[in-house]
Amino acid sequence: MGLLDLFKMGKILVGTAKAVREQRTLGRDIASLPMAEFVAECVQNLNQSAGNWEGRARPPSAQAALLASEKKLPAELQEFYLHCDGFEAIHGEFPAAIFPVGELRLGADYQPTLSARLSSFWAEHGNDSEKPDLLSILPPDSLAALATNSADCYLRPSLLEMAIPLCKPDGDRFVVILLADAGRNLPAGTVLDVEGGSATRYPGFKAWLGSYASLFGSISQRFGKLER
């Protein structure tokens, strides 16, 4: 590889790192907002992408407080449902189409169950985890860990049966919130964004949704700068 190639690669890496920093900053800013503003900002950012979709927040359910308490939802998620009853598509496949509170159910209540989905994926594609029978859990703010698939903890797939998917599972891809402590770095309220052999963990519901929404908002901001 020549010097010119190294220079080009360096520019790409610097540009990527800058974009990731901007996205993370935006995600933290969104997550720090009061819940009513947080909901509105998330919908706005999710709609800012060039994707062929549009979504909105549903009006809150009159039974939100009762249902959230009965399901023993973590505090942030309970508060979210007091302000809206999840997100829905107006048209297209809206990302983060969060279930209404009345439709939330455990991973064990799906067919196939969440652990069965992972078992099927691993049987076909293998599991790259250093602990083959466990799900690798990656920290959300480490580029090195994400690039090298370096886990900071692990989870037994069976524990996903007692977690609640926030959106409709799609094969081996799903997002769940833990209702109980599940080991080191995985207290109740942790959100896991699972895909195949690994999952990225977020300390809570707002951290996950704020980060996810910021992916689309930061893309829109960068394209806006280029157009100007």
JSON list of C-alpha atoms in Angstrom, two decimals:
[
{"chain": "A", "resi": 1, "resn": "MET", "atom": "CA", "xyz": [0.00, 0.00, 0.00]},
{"chain": "A", "resi": 2, "resn": "GLY", "atom": "CA", "xyz": [1.49, 3.35, -1.07]},
{"chain": "A", "resi": 3, "resn": "LEU", "atom": "CA", "xyz": [1.57, 6.64, 0.81]},
{"chain": "A", "resi": 4, "resn": "LEU", "atom": "CA", "xyz": [-1.36, 8.01, -1.22]},
{"chain": "A", "resi": 5, "resn": "ASP", "atom": "CA", "xyz": [-3.47, 4.98, -0.30]},
{"chain": "A", "resi": 6, "resn": "LEU", "atom": "CA", "xyz": [-2.52, 5.39, 3.37]},
{"chain": "A", "resi": 7, "resn": "PHE", "atom": "CA", "xyz": [-3.44, 9.09, 3.20]},
{"chain": "A", "resi": 8, "resn": "LYS", "atom": "CA", "xyz": [-6.83, 8.30, 1.65]},
{"chain": "A", "resi": 9, "resn": "MET", "atom": "CA", "xyz": [-7.50, 5.62, 4.26]},
{"chain": "A", "resi": 10, "resn": "GLY", "atom": "CA", "xyz": [-6.53, 8.07, 7.01]},
{"chain": "A", "resi": 11, "resn": "LYS", "atom": "CA", "xyz": [-8.98, 10.66, 5.69]},
{"chain": "A", "resi": 12, "resn": "ILE", "atom": "CA", "xyz": [-11.75, 8.05, 5.62]},
{"chain": "A", "resi": 13, "resn": "LEU", "atom": "CA", "xyz": [-11.02, 6.95, 9.18]},
{"chain": "A", "resi": 14, "resn": "VAL", "atom": "CA", "xyz": [-10.90, 10.54, 10.47]},
{"chain": "A", "resi": 15, "resn": "GLY", "atom": "CA", "xyz": [-14.13, 11.36, 8.65]},
{"chain": "A", "resi": 16, "resn": "THR", "atom": "CA", "xyz": [-15.81, 8.27, 10.06]},
{"chain": "A", "resi": 17, "resn": "ALA", "atom": "CA", "xyz": [-14.65, 9.04, 13.60]},
{"chain": "A", "resi": 18, "resn": "LYS", "atom": "CA", "xyz": [-15.94, 12.61, 13.28]},
{"chain": "A", "resi": 19, "resn": "ALA", "atom": "CA", "xyz": [-19.32, 11.43, 12.02]},
{"chain": "A", "resi": 20, "resn": "VAL", "atom": "CA", "xyz": [-19.59, 8.94, 14.88]},
{"chain": "A", "resi": 21, "resn": "ARG", "atom": "CA", "xyz": [-18.72, 11.63, 17.44]},
{"chain": "A", "resi": 22, "resn": "GLU", "atom": "CA", "xyz": [-21.36, 13.95, 16.00]},
{"chain": "A", "resi": 23, "resn": "GLN", "atom": "CA", "xyz": [-23.96, 11.19, 16.08]},
{"chain": "A", "resi": 24, "resn": "ARG", "atom": "CA", "xyz": [-23.12, 10.28, 19.67]},
{"chain": "A", "resi": 25, "resn": "THR", "atom": "CA", "xyz": [-23.30, 13.92, 20.76]},
{"chain": "A", "resi": 26, "resn": "LEU", "atom": "CA", "xyz": [-26.68, 14.33, 19.11]},
{"chain": "A", "resi": 27, "resn": "GLY", "atom": "CA", "xyz": [-27.88, 11.09, 20.72]},
{"chain": "A", "resi": 28, "resn": "ARG", "atom": "CA", "xyz": [-26.85, 12.26, 24.19]},
{"chain": "A", "resi": 29, "resn": "ASP", "atom": "CA", "xyz": [-28.49, 15.65, 23.61]},
{"chain": "A", "resi": 30, "resn": "ILE", "atom": "CA", "xyz": [-31.75, 13.99, 22.58]},
{"chain": "A", "resi": 31, "resn": "ALA", "atom": "CA", "xyz": [-31.67, 11.56, 25.53]},
{"chain": "A", "resi": 32, "resn": "SER", "atom": "CA", "xyz": [-31.18, 14.42, 28.01]},
{"chain": "A", "resi": 33, "resn": "LEU", "atom": "CA", "xyz": [-34.43, 16.14, 27.03]},
{"chain": "A", "resi": 34, "resn": "PRO", "atom": "CA", "xyz": [-37.57, 15.99, 29.20]},
{"chain": "A", "resi": 35, "resn": "MET", "atom": "CA", "xyz": [-39.77, 13.13, 28.05]},
{"chain": "A", "resi": 36, "resn": "ALA", "atom": "CA", "xyz": [-42.34, 15.17, 26.09]},
{"chain": "A", "resi": 37, "resn": "GLU", "atom": "CA", "xyz": [-39.57, 16.92, 24.13]},
{"chain": "A", "resi": 38, "resn": "PHE", "atom": "CA", "xyz": [-37.65, 13.66, 23.83]},
{"chain": "A", "resi": 39, "resn": "VAL", "atom": "CA", "xyz": [-40.58, 11.93, 22.12]},
{"chain": "A", "resi": 40, "resn": "ALA", "atom": "CA", "xyz": [-41.07, 14.77, 19.64]},
{"chain": "A", "resi": 41, "resn": "GLU", "atom": "CA", "xyz": [-37.34, 15.03, 18.89]},
{"chain": "A", "resi": 42, "resn": "CYS", "atom": "CA", "xyz": [-37.00, 11.30, 18.29]},
{"chain": "A", "resi": 43, "resn": "VAL", "atom": "CA", "xyz": [-39.87, 11.26, 15.80]},
{"chain": "A", "resi": 44, "resn": "GLN", "atom": "CA", "xyz": [-38.46, 14.32, 14.03]},
{"chain": "A", "resi": 45, "resn": "ASN", "atom": "CA", "xyz": [-35.00, 12.77, 13.69]},
{"chain": "A", "resi": 46, "resn": "LEU", "atom": "CA", "xyz": [-36.32, 9.40, 12.57]},
{"chain": "A", "resi": 47, "resn": "ASN", "atom": "CA", "xyz": [-38.28, 11.19, 9.85]},
{"chain": "A", "resi": 48, "resn": "GLN", "atom": "CA", "xyz": [-35.30, 13.26, 8.67]},
{"chain": "A", "resi": 49, "resn": "SER", "atom": "CA", "xyz": [-33.64, 10.43, 6.76]},
{"chain": "A", "resi": 50, "resn": "ALA", "atom": "CA", "xyz": [-33.98, 10.09, 3.00]},
{"chain": "A", "resi": 51, "resn": "GLY", "atom": "CA", "xyz": [-35.72, 6.76, 3.67]},
{"chain": "A", "resi": 52, "resn": "ASN", "atom": "CA", "xyz": [-39.11, 6.20, 2.11]},
{"chain": "A", "resi": 53, "resn": "TRP", "atom": "CA", "xyz": [-41.10, 6.40, 5.33]},
{"chain": "A", "resi": 54, "resn": "GLU", "atom": "CA", "xyz": [-42.89, 8.73, 7.70]},
{"chain": "A", "resi": 55, "resn": "GLY", "atom": "CA", "xyz": [-43.97, 7.98, 11.24]},
{"chain": "A", "resi": 56, "resn": "ARG", "atom": "CA", "xyz": [-45.63, 9.55, 14.26]},
{"chain": "A", "resi": 57, "resn": "ALA", "atom": "CA", "xyz": [-46.21, 9.04, 17.96]},
{"chain": "A", "resi": 58, "resn": "ARG", "atom": "CA", "xyz": [-49.58, 7.56, 18.88]},
{"chain": "A", "resi": 59, "resn": "PRO", "atom": "CA", "xyz": [-51.71, 9.47, 21.41]},
{"chain": "A", "resi": 60, "resn": "PRO", "atom": "CA", "xyz": [-51.18, 8.13, 24.94]},
{"chain": "A", "resi": 61, "resn": "SER", "atom": "CA", "xyz": [-53.49, 5.38, 26.16]},
{"chain": "A", "resi": 62, "resn": "ALA", "atom": "CA", "xyz": [-55.83, 6.10, 29.06]},
{"chain": "A", "resi": 63, "resn": "GLN", "atom": "CA", "xyz": [-54.65, 2.79, 30.57]},
{"chain": "A", "resi": 64, "resn": "ALA", "atom": "CA", "xyz": [-50.95, 3.50, 30.14]},
{"chain": "A", "resi": 65, "resn": "ALA", "atom": "CA", "xyz": [-50.11, 3.93, 33.82]},
{"chain": "A", "resi": 66, "resn": "LEU", "atom": "CA", "xyz": [-52.01, 0.79, 34.87]},
{"chain": "A", "resi": 67, "resn": "LEU", "atom": "CA", "xyz": [-50.63, -1.39, 32.07]},
{"chain": "A", "resi": 68, "resn": "ALA", "atom": "CA", "xyz": [-47.05, -0.16, 32.53]},
{"chain": "A", "resi": 69, "resn": "SER", "atom": "CA", "xyz": [-47.25, -0.90, 36.25]},
{"chain": "A", "resi": 70, "resn": "GLU", "atom": "CA", "xyz": [-48.78, -4.35, 35.69]},
{"chain": "A", "resi": 71, "resn": "LYS", "atom": "CA", "xyz": [-46.02, -5.24, 33.22]},
{"chain": "A", "resi": 72, "resn": "LYS", "atom": "CA", "xyz": [-43.39, -3.96, 35.68]},
{"chain": "A", "resi": 73, "resn": "LEU", "atom": "CA", "xyz": [-41.76, -1.77, 33.04]},
{"chain": "A", "resi": 74, "resn": "PRO", "atom": "CA", "xyz": [-38.62, 0.20, 33.95]},
{"chain": "A", "resi": 75, "resn": "ALA", "atom": "CA", "xyz": [-39.27, 3.80, 35.02]},
{"chain": "A", "resi": 76, "resn": "GLU", "atom": "CA", "xyz": [-38.12, 5.48, 31.77]},
{"chain": "A", "resi": 77, "resn": "LEU", "atom": "CA", "xyz": [-40.33, 3.26, 29.66]},
{"chain": "A", "resi": 78, "resn": "GLN", "atom": "CA", "xyz": [-43.29, 3.82, 31.97]},
{"chain": "A", "resi": 79, "resn": "GLU", "atom": "CA", "xyz": [-42.83, 7.58, 31.58]},
{"chain": "A", "resi": 80, "resn": "PHE", "atom": "CA", "xyz": [-42.54, 7.22, 27.79]},
{"chain": "A", "resi": 81, "resn": "TYR", "atom": "CA", "xyz": [-45.94, 5.54, 27.65]},
{"chain": "A", "resi": 82, "resn": "LEU", "atom": "CA", "xyz": [-47.50, 8.35, 29.67]},
{"chain": "A", "resi": 83, "resn": "HIS", "atom": "CA", "xyz": [-46.60, 10.71, 26.79]},
{"chain": "A", "resi": 84, "resn": "CYS", "atom": "CA", "xyz": [-47.36, 8.47, 23.80]},
{"chain": "A", "resi": 85, "resn": "ASP", "atom": "CA", "xyz": [-48.50, 4.94, 23.03]},
{"chain": "A", "resi": 86, "resn": "GLY", "atom": "CA", "xyz": [-45.42, 4.05, 21.00]},
{"chain": "A", "resi": 87, "resn": "PHE", "atom": "CA", "xyz": [-44.58, 4.98, 17.39]},
{"chain": "A", "resi": 88, "resn": "GLU", "atom": "CA", "xyz": [-46.35, 3.96, 14.19]},
{"chain": "A", "resi": 89, "resn": "ALA", "atom": "CA", "xyz": [-45.83, 4.35, 10.46]},
{"chain": "A", "resi": 90, "resn": "ILE", "atom": "CA", "xyz": [-47.90, 6.79, 8.44]},
{"chain": "A", "resi": 91, "resn": "HIS", "atom": "CA", "xyz": [-46.41, 5.16, 5.36]},
{"chain": "A", "resi": 92, "resn": "GLY", "atom": "CA", "xyz": [-43.41, 2.98, 4.57]},
{"chain": "A", "resi": 93, "resn": "GLU", "atom": "CA", "xyz": [-41.43, 0.93, 7.10]},
{"chain": "A", "resi": 94, "resn": "PHE", "atom": "CA", "xyz": [-40.84, 3.41, 9.91]},
{"chain": "A", "resi": 95, "resn": "PRO", "atom": "CA", "xyz": [-37.77, 2.53, 12.02]},
{"chain": "A", "resi": 96, "resn": "ALA", "atom": "CA", "xyz": [-38.30, 2.15, 15.77]},
{"chain": "A", "resi": 97, "resn": "ALA", "atom": "CA", "xyz": [-41.99, 1.30, 15.39]},
{"chain": "A", "resi": 98, "resn": "ILE", "atom": "CA", "xyz": [-42.40, 0.84, 19.14]},
{"chain": "A", "resi": 99, "resn": "PHE", "atom": "CA", "xyz": [-45.33, -1.30, 20.28]},
{"chain": "A", "resi": 100, "resn": "PRO", "atom": "CA", "xyz": [-48.35, 0.18, 22.05]},
{"chain": "A", "resi": 101, "resn": "VAL", "atom": "CA", "xyz": [-48.09, -0.53, 25.77]},
{"chain": "A", "resi": 102, "resn": "GLY", "atom": "CA", "xyz": [-50.99, -3.00, 25.59]},
{"chain": "A", "resi": 103, "resn": "GLU", "atom": "CA", "xyz": [-49.15, -5.12, 22.98]},
{"chain": "A", "resi": 104, "resn": "LEU", "atom": "CA", "xyz": [-45.91, -5.57, 24.92]},
{"chain": "A", "resi": 105, "resn": "ARG", "atom": "CA", "xyz": [-45.17, -9.21, 25.77]},
{"chain": "A", "resi": 106, "resn": "LEU", "atom": "CA", "xyz": [-42.27, -11.36, 26.88]},
{"chain": "A", "resi": 107, "resn": "GLY", "atom": "CA", "xyz": [-39.77, -12.91, 24.49]},
{"chain": "A", "resi": 108, "resn": "ALA", "atom": "CA", "xyz": [-41.08, -16.34, 25.55]},
{"chain": "A", "resi": 109, "resn": "ASP", "atom": "CA", "xyz": [-44.51, -15.44, 24.17]},
{"chain": "A", "resi": 110, "resn": "TYR", "atom": "CA", "xyz": [-43.26, -15.16, 20.58]},
{"chain": "A", "resi": 111, "resn": "GLN", "atom": "CA", "xyz": [-43.15, -18.01, 18.10]},
{"chain": "A", "resi": 112, "resn": "PRO", "atom": "CA", "xyz": [-40.37, -18.73, 17.58]},
{"chain": "A", "resi": 113, "resn": "THR", "atom": "CA", "xyz": [-39.11, -17.44, 20.92]},
{"chain": "A", "resi": 114, "resn": "LEU", "atom": "CA", "xyz": [-36.19, -15.03, 21.00]},
{"chain": "A", "resi": 115, "resn": "SER", "atom": "CA", "xyz": [-33.70, -17.66, 22.14]},
{"chain": "A", "resi": 116, "resn": "ALA", "atom": "CA", "xyz": [-34.95, -20.03, 19.43]},
{"chain": "A", "resi": 117, "resn": "ARG", "atom": "CA", "xyz": [-34.33, -17.33, 16.83]},
{"chain": "A", "resi": 118, "resn": "LEU", "atom": "CA", "xyz": [-30.71, -17.04, 17.96]},
{"chain": "A", "resi": 119, "resn": "SER", "atom": "CA", "xyz": [-30.24, -20.81, 18.10]},
{"chain": "A", "resi": 120, "resn": "SER", "atom": "CA", "xyz": [-31.52, -21.10, 14.53]},
{"chain": "A", "resi": 121, "resn": "PHE", "atom": "CA", "xyz": [-29.22, -18.30, 13.33]},
{"chain": "A", "resi": 122, "resn": "TRP", "atom": "CA", "xyz": [-26.19, -19.81, 15.08]},
{"chain": "A", "resi": 123, "resn": "ALA", "atom": "CA", "xyz": [-26.93, -23.27, 13.70]},
{"chain": "A", "resi": 124, "resn": "GLU", "atom": "CA", "xyz": [-26.85, -21.85, 10.17]},
{"chain": "A", "resi": 125, "resn": "HIS", "atom": "CA", "xyz": [-24.16, -19.17, 10.43]},
{"chain": "A", "resi": 126, "resn": "GLY", "atom": "CA", "xyz": [-22.21, -20.03, 13.56]},
{"chain": "A", "resi": 127, "resn": "ASN", "atom": "CA", "xyz": [-21.61, -17.86, 16.62]},
{"chain": "A", "resi": 128, "resn": "ASP", "atom": "CA", "xyz": [-18.46, -15.72, 16.61]},
{"chain": "A", "resi": 129, "resn": "SER", "atom": "CA", "xyz": [-18.64, -15.21, 20.36]},
{"chain": "A", "resi": 130, "resn": "GLU", "atom": "CA", "xyz": [-15.62, -16.22, 22.42]},
{"chain": "A", "resi": 131, "resn": "LYS", "atom": "CA", "xyz": [-18.18, -18.19, 24.43]},
{"chain": "A", "resi": 132, "resn": "PRO", "atom": "CA", "xyz": [-20.09, -20.06, 21.69]},
{"chain": "A", "resi": 133, "resn": "ASP", "atom": "CA", "xyz": [-23.25, -20.78, 23.71]},
{"chain": "A", "resi": 134, "resn": "LEU", "atom": "CA", "xyz": [-23.61, -17.18, 24.90]},
{"chain": "A", "resi": 135, "resn": "LEU", "atom": "CA", "xyz": [-24.62, -13.90, 23.30]},
{"chain": "A", "resi": 136, "resn": "SER", "atom": "CA", "xyz": [-21.77, -11.37, 23.09]},
{"chain": "A", "resi": 137, "resn": "ILE", "atom": "CA", "xyz": [-22.72, -7.99, 24.57]},
{"chain": "A", "resi": 138, "resn": "LEU", "atom": "CA", "xyz": [-20.86, -4.95, 23.18]},
{"chain": "A", "resi": 139, "resn": "PRO", "atom": "CA", "xyz": [-20.60, -1.50, 24.78]},
{"chain": "A", "resi": 140, "resn": "PRO", "atom": "CA", "xyz": [-22.33, 1.28, 22.81]},
{"chain": "A", "resi": 141, "resn": "ASP", "atom": "CA", "xyz": [-19.57, 3.90, 22.89]},
{"chain": "A", "resi": 142, "resn": "SER", "atom": "CA", "xyz": [-16.47, 1.95, 21.86]},
{"chain": "A", "resi": 143, "resn": "LEU", "atom": "CA", "xyz": [-15.57, 1.99, 18.18]},
{"chain": "A", "resi": 144, "resn": "ALA", "atom": "CA", "xyz": [-12.78, -0.50, 18.84]},
{"chain": "A", "resi": 145, "resn": "ALA", "atom": "CA", "xyz": [-15.16, -2.95, 20.52]},
{"chain": "A", "resi": 146, "resn": "LEU", "atom": "CA", "xyz": [-17.72, -2.63, 17.75]},
{"chain": "A", "resi": 147, "resn": "ALA", "atom": "CA", "xyz": [-15.07, -3.04, 15.03]},
{"chain": "A", "resi": 148, "resn": "THR", "atom": "CA", "xyz": [-13.46, -6.09, 16.64]},
{"chain": "A", "resi": 149, "resn": "ASN", "atom": "CA", "xyz": [-16.65, -7.59, 18.13]},
{"chain": "A", "resi": 150, "resn": "SER", "atom": "CA", "xyz": [-15.04, -7.44, 21.59]},
{"chain": "A", "resi": 151, "resn": "ALA", "atom": "CA", "xyz": [-17.63, -8.20, 24.25]},
{"chain": "A", "resi": 152, "resn": "ASP", "atom": "CA", "xyz": [-17.55, -6.71, 27.74]},
{"chain": "A", "resi": 153, "resn": "CYS", "atom": "CA", "xyz": [-20.05, -9.28, 29.03]},
{"chain": "A", "resi": 154, "resn": "TYR", "atom": "CA", "xyz": [-22.19, -12.20, 27.87]},
{"chain": "A", "resi": 155, "resn": "LEU", "atom": "CA", "xyz": [-25.79, -13.33, 28.17]},
{"chain": "A", "resi": 156, "resn": "ARG", "atom": "CA", "xyz": [-27.48, -16.72, 28.18]},
{"chain": "A", "resi": 157, "resn": "PRO", "atom": "CA", "xyz": [-30.04, -16.62, 25.33]},
{"chain": "A", "resi": 158, "resn": "SER", "atom": "CA", "xyz": [-32.66, -18.15, 27.63]},
{"chain": "A", "resi": 159, "resn": "LEU", "atom": "CA", "xyz": [-32.70, -14.90, 29.64]},
{"chain": "A", "resi": 160, "resn": "LEU", "atom": "CA", "xyz": [-34.11, -13.12, 26.59]},
{"chain": "A", "resi": 161, "resn": "GLU", "atom": "CA", "xyz": [-37.36, -15.01, 27.13]},
{"chain": "A", "resi": 162, "resn": "MET", "atom": "CA", "xyz": [-38.01, -12.87, 30.22]},
{"chain": "A", "resi": 163, "resn": "ALA", "atom": "CA", "xyz": [-37.19, -9.59, 28.42]},
{"chain": "A", "resi": 164, "resn": "ILE", "atom": "CA", "xyz": [-39.68, -7.50, 26.44]},
{"chain": "A", "resi": 165, "resn": "PRO", "atom": "CA", "xyz": [-39.19, -6.70, 22.73]},
{"chain": "A", "resi": 166, "resn": "LEU", "atom": "CA", "xyz": [-39.84, -3.01, 22.06]},
{"chain": "A", "resi": 167, "resn": "CYS", "atom": "CA", "xyz": [-40.47, -3.45, 18.33]},
{"chain": "A", "resi": 168, "resn": "LYS", "atom": "CA", "xyz": [-41.56, -6.39, 16.20]},
{"chain": "A", "resi": 169, "resn": "PRO", "atom": "CA", "xyz": [-38.71, -8.94, 16.00]},
{"chain": "A", "resi": 170, "resn": "ASP", "atom": "CA", "xyz": [-37.36, -9.57, 12.51]},
{"chain": "A", "resi": 171, "resn": "GLY", "atom": "CA", "xyz": [-35.60, -12.92, 12.37]},
{"chain": "A", "resi": 172, "resn": "ASP", "atom": "CA", "xyz": [-32.40, -12.68, 14.42]},
{"chain": "A", "resi": 173, "resn": "ARG", "atom": "CA", "xyz": [-32.77, -8.89, 14.73]},
{"chain": "A", "resi": 174, "resn": "PHE", "atom": "CA", "xyz": [-34.69, -7.49, 17.72]},
{"chain": "A", "resi": 175, "resn": "VAL", "atom": "CA", "xyz": [-34.49, -4.89, 20.50]},
{"chain": "A", "resi": 176, "resn": "VAL", "atom": "CA", "xyz": [-35.41, -5.86, 24.06]},
{"chain": "A", "resi": 177, "resn": "ILE", "atom": "CA", "xyz": [-35.51, -4.23, 27.48]},
{"chain": "A", "resi": 178, "resn": "LEU", "atom": "CA", "xyz": [-34.47, -6.27, 30.51]},
{"chain": "A", "resi": 179, "resn": "LEU", "atom": "CA", "xyz": [-37.00, -6.50, 33.34]},
{"chain": "A", "resi": 180, "resn": "ALA", "atom": "CA", "xyz": [-34.52, -8.05, 35.80]},
{"chain": "A", "resi": 181, "resn": "ASP", "atom": "CA", "xyz": [-30.78, -7.96, 36.42]},
{"chain": "A", "resi": 182, "resn": "ALA", "atom": "CA", "xyz": [-28.95, -10.33, 34.06]},
{"chain": "A", "resi": 183, "resn": "GLY", "atom": "CA", "xyz": [-25.36, -10.19, 35.27]},
{"chain": "A", "resi": 184, "resn": "ARG", "atom": "CA", "xyz": [-22.40, -7.84, 35.01]},
{"chain": "A", "resi": 185, "resn": "ASN", "atom": "CA", "xyz": [-23.19, -4.60, 33.13]},
{"chain": "A", "resi": 186, "resn": "LEU", "atom": "CA", "xyz": [-26.77, -5.79, 32.56]},
{"chain": "A", "resi": 187, "resn": "PRO", "atom": "CA", "xyz": [-29.05, -4.36, 35.26]},
{"chain": "A", "resi": 188, "resn": "ALA", "atom": "CA", "xyz": [-32.83, -4.18, 34.88]},
{"chain": "A", "resi": 189, "resn": "GLY", "atom": "CA", "xyz": [-33.75, -1.45, 32.39]},
{"chain": "A", "resi": 190, "resn": "THR", "atom": "CA", "xyz": [-30.82, -2.19, 30.06]},
{"chain": "A", "resi": 191, "resn": "VAL", "atom": "CA", "xyz": [-31.79, -2.22, 26.37]},
{"chain": "A", "resi": 192, "resn": "LEU", "atom": "CA", "xyz": [-30.14, -4.77, 24.07]},
{"chain": "A", "resi": 193, "resn": "ASP", "atom": "CA", "xyz": [-30.06, -4.23, 20.31]},
{"chain": "A", "resi": 194, "resn": "VAL", "atom": "CA", "xyz": [-29.55, -7.80, 19.13]},
{"chain": "A", "resi": 195, "resn": "GLU", "atom": "CA", "xyz": [-28.40, -8.85, 15.69]},
{"chain": "A", "resi": 196, "resn": "GLY", "atom": "CA", "xyz": [-27.17, -12.39, 15.04]},
{"chain": "A", "resi": 197, "resn": "GLY", "atom": "CA", "xyz": [-24.24, -13.29, 17.25]},
{"chain": "A", "resi": 198, "resn": "SER", "atom": "CA", "xyz": [-23.99, -10.10, 19.29]},
{"chain": "A", "resi": 199, "resn": "ALA", "atom": "CA", "xyz": [-25.92, -7.28, 20.90]},
{"chain": "A", "resi": 200, "resn": "THR", "atom": "CA", "xyz": [-25.13, -3.66, 21.70]},
{"chain": "A", "resi": 201, "resn": "ARG", "atom": "CA", "xyz": [-26.21, -2.65, 25.18]},
{"chain": "A", "resi": 202, "resn": "TYR", "atom": "CA", "xyz": [-27.61, 0.72, 26.24]},
{"chain": "A", "resi": 203, "resn": "PRO", "atom": "CA", "xyz": [-28.03, 1.78, 29.89]},
{"chain": "A", "resi": 204, "resn": "GLY", "atom": "CA", "xyz": [-31.70, 2.61, 29.43]},
{"chain": "A", "resi": 205, "resn": "PHE", "atom": "CA", "xyz": [-34.60, 3.24, 27.09]},
{"chain": "A", "resi": 206, "resn": "LYS", "atom": "CA", "xyz": [-33.82, 6.91, 26.40]},
{"chain": "A", "resi": 207, "resn": "ALA", "atom": "CA", "xyz": [-30.15, 6.16, 25.71]},
{"chain": "A", "resi": 208, "resn": "TRP", "atom": "CA", "xyz": [-31.13, 3.54, 23.12]},
{"chain": "A", "resi": 209, "resn": "LEU", "atom": "CA", "xyz": [-33.90, 5.48, 21.36]},
{"chain": "A", "resi": 210, "resn": "GLY", "atom": "CA", "xyz": [-31.97, 8.76, 21.46]},
{"chain": "A", "resi": 211, "resn": "SER", "atom": "CA", "xyz": [-28.94, 7.07, 19.90]},
{"chain": "A", "resi": 212, "resn": "TYR", "atom": "CA", "xyz": [-31.06, 5.31, 17.27]},
{"chain": "A", "resi": 213, "resn": "ALA", "atom": "CA", "xyz": [-32.92, 8.48, 16.33]},
{"chain": "A", "resi": 214, "resn": "SER", "atom": "CA", "xyz": [-29.64, 10.40, 16.12]},
{"chain": "A", "resi": 215, "resn": "LEU", "atom": "CA", "xyz": [-28.37, 8.01, 13.43]},
{"chain": "A", "resi": 216, "resn": "PHE", "atom": "CA", "xyz": [-30.98, 9.42, 11.06]},
{"chain": "A", "resi": 217, "resn": "GLY", "atom": "CA", "xyz": [-30.77, 12.99, 12.30]},
{"chain": "A", "resi": 218, "resn": "SER", "atom": "CA", "xyz": [-26.97, 13.12, 11.96]},
{"chain": "A", "resi": 219, "resn": "ILE", "atom": "CA", "xyz": [-27.15, 11.74, 8.42]},
{"chain": "A", "resi": 220, "resn": "SER", "atom": "CA", "xyz": [-29.61, 14.48, 7.52]},
{"chain": "A", "resi": 221, "resn": "GLN", "atom": "CA", "xyz": [-27.38, 17.13, 9.07]},
{"chain": "A", "resi": 222, "resn": "ARG", "atom": "CA", "xyz": [-24.30, 15.94, 7.16]},
{"chain": "A", "resi": 223, "resn": "PHE", "atom": "CA", "xyz": [-26.14, 15.89, 3.84]},
{"chain": "A", "resi": 224, "resn": "GLY", "atom": "CA", "xyz": [-27.49, 19.36, 4.58]},
{"chain": "A", "resi": 225, "resn": "LYS", "atom": "CA", "xyz": [-23.95, 20.66, 5.08]},
{"chain": "A", "resi": 226, "resn": "LEU", "atom": "CA", "xyz": [-22.83, 19.09, 1.80]},
{"chain": "A", "resi": 227, "resn": "GLU", "atom": "CA", "xyz": [-25.75, 20.64, -0.10]},
{"chain": "A", "resi": 228, "resn": "ARG", "atom": "CA", "xyz": [-24.92, 24.09, 1.24]}
]
